[in-house]
mmCIF file of C-alpha atoms in Angstrom:
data_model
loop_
_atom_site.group_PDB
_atom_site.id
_atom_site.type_symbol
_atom_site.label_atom_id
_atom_site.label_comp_id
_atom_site.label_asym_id
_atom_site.label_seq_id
_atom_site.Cartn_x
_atom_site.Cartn_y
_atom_site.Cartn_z
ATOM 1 C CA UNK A 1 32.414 -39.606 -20.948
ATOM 2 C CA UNK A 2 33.559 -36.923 -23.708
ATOM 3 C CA UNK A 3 30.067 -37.234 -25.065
ATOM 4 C CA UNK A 4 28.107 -36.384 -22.036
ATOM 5 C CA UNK A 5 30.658 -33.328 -22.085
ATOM 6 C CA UNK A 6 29.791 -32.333 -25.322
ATOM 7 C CA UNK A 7 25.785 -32.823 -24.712
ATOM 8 C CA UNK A 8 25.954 -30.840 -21.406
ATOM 9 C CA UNK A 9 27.924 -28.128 -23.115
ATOM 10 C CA UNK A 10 25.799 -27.834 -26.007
ATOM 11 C CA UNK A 11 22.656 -27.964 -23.648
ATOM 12 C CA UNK A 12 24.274 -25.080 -20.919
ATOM 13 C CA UNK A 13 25.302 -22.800 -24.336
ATOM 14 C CA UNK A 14 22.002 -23.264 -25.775
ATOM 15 C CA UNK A 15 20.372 -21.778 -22.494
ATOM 16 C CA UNK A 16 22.619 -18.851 -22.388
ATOM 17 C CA UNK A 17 22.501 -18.060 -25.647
ATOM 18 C CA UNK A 18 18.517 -17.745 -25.397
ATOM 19 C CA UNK A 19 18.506 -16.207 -22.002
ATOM 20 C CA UNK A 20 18.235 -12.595 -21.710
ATOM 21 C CA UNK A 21 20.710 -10.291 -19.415
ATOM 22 C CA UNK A 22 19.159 -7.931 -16.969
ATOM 23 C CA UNK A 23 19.003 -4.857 -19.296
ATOM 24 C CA UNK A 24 16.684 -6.667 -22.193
ATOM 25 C CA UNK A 25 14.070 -7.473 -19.296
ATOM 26 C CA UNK A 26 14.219 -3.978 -18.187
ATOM 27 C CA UNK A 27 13.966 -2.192 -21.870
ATOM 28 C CA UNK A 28 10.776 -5.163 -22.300
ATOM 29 C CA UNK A 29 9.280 -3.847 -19.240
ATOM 30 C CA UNK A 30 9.484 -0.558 -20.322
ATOM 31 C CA UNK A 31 8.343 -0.753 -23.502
ATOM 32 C CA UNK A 32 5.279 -2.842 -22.154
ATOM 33 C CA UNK A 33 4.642 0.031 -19.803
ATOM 34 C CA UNK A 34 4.697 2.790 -22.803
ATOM 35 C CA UNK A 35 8.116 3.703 -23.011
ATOM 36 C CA UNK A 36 9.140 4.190 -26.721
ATOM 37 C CA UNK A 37 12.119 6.480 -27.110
ATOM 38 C CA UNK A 38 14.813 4.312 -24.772
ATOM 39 C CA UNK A 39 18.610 5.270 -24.488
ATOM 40 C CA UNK A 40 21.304 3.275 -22.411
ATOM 41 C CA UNK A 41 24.354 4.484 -21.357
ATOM 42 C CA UNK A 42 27.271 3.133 -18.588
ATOM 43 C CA UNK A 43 28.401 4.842 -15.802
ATOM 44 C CA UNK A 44 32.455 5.008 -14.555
ATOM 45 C CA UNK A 45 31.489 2.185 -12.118
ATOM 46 C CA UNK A 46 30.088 0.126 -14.604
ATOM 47 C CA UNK A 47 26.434 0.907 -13.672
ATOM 48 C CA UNK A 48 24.094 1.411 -16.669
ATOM 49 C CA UNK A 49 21.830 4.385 -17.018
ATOM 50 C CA UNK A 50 18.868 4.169 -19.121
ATOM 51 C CA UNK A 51 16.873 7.107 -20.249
ATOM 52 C CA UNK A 52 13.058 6.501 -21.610
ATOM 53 C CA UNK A 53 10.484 8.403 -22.667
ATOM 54 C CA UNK A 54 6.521 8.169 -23.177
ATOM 55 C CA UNK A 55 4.097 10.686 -24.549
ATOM 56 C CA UNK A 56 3.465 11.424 -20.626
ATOM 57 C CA UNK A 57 6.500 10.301 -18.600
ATOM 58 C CA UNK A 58 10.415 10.923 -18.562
ATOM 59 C CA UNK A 59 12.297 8.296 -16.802
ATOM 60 C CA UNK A 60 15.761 7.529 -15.679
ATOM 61 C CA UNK A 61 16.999 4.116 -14.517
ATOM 62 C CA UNK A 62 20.347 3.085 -13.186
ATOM 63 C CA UNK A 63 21.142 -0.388 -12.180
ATOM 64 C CA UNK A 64 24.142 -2.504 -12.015
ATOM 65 C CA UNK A 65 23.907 -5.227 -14.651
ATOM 66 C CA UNK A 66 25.783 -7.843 -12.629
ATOM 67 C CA UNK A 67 22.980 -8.143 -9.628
ATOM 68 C CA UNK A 68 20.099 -6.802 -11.650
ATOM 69 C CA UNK A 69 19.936 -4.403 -8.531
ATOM 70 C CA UNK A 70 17.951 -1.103 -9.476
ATOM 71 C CA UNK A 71 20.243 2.021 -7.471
ATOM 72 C CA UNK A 72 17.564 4.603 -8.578
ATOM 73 C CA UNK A 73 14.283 5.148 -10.281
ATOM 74 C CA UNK A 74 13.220 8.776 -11.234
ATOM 75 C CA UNK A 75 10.276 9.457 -13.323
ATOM 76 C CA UNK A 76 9.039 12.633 -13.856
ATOM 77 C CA UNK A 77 5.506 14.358 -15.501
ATOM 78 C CA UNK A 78 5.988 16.010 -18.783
ATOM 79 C CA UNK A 79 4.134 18.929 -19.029
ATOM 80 C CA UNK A 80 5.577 21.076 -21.834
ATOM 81 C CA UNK A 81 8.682 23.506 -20.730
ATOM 82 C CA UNK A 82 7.807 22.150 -17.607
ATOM 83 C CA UNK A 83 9.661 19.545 -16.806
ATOM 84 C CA UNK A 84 10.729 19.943 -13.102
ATOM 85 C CA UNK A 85 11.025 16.317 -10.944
ATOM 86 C CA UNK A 86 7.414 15.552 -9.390
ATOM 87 C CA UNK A 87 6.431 13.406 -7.036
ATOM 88 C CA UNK A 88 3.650 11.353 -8.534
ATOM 89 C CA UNK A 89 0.374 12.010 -6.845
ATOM 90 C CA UNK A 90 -3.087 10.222 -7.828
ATOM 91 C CA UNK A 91 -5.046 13.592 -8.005
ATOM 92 C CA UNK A 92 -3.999 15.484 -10.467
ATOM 93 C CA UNK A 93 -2.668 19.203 -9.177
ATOM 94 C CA UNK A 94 -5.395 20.399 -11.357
ATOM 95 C CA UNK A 95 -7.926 18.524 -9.126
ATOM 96 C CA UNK A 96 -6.489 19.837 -6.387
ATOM 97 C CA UNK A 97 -6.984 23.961 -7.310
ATOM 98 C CA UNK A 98 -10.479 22.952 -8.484
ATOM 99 C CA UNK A 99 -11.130 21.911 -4.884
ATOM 100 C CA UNK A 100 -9.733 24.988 -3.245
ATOM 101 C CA UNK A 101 -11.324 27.293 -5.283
ATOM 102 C CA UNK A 102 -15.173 25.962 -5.220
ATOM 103 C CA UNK A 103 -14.354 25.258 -1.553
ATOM 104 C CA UNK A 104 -13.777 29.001 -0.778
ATOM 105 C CA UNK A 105 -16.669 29.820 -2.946
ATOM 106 C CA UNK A 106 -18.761 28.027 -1.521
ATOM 107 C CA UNK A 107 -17.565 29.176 2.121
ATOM 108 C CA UNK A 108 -17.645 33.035 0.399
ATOM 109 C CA UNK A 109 -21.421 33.182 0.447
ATOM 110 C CA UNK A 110 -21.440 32.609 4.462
#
């Protein structure tokens, strides 16, 4: 019986040892998604707080570690000195003045 102990031990610490905890999948996915320049940090509650940055993007995660739940998700545009929250938009605001202005052109000749 001891054996089958010692087998089923070894087998269960093997698993864990190899598994990874919530905050490696996260930093993978973020990495995979561009993020290079990743800091974590804990909150008083125990939460963890991880900063990352791409060439593009500045983004701030906190989730609690036990549940793998994600409390909040903030990324934001870089754009220089610029660097006021956004909400992400598929047309670019660039896009967006380009339209206005040929519009009223176009509607200044009437």
């Amino acid at each position: 019986m001891t054996r089958l102990a010692l087998v089923l031990y070894l087998v269960l610490a093997a698993t864990a040892a190899g598994a990874q905890t919530v905050q490696d999948q996260i930093v993978s996915q973020l990495r995979a998604q561009g993020f290079t320049s990743i800091e974590a940090s804990r909150t008083l509650l125990g939460r963890v707080i991880l900063h990352a940055q791409s060439p593009s993007y500045d983004r701030e995660l906190v989730f609690n570690p036990t549940t793998g739940e994600i409390l909040r998700d903030l990324t934001t545009i870089r754009r220089g000195d610029d660097s006021r929250p956004r909400v992400l938009n598929p047309r670019s605001d660039d896009d967006d003045d380009d339209r206005r202005g040929s519009a009223a052109s176009s509607n200044s000749g009437n």
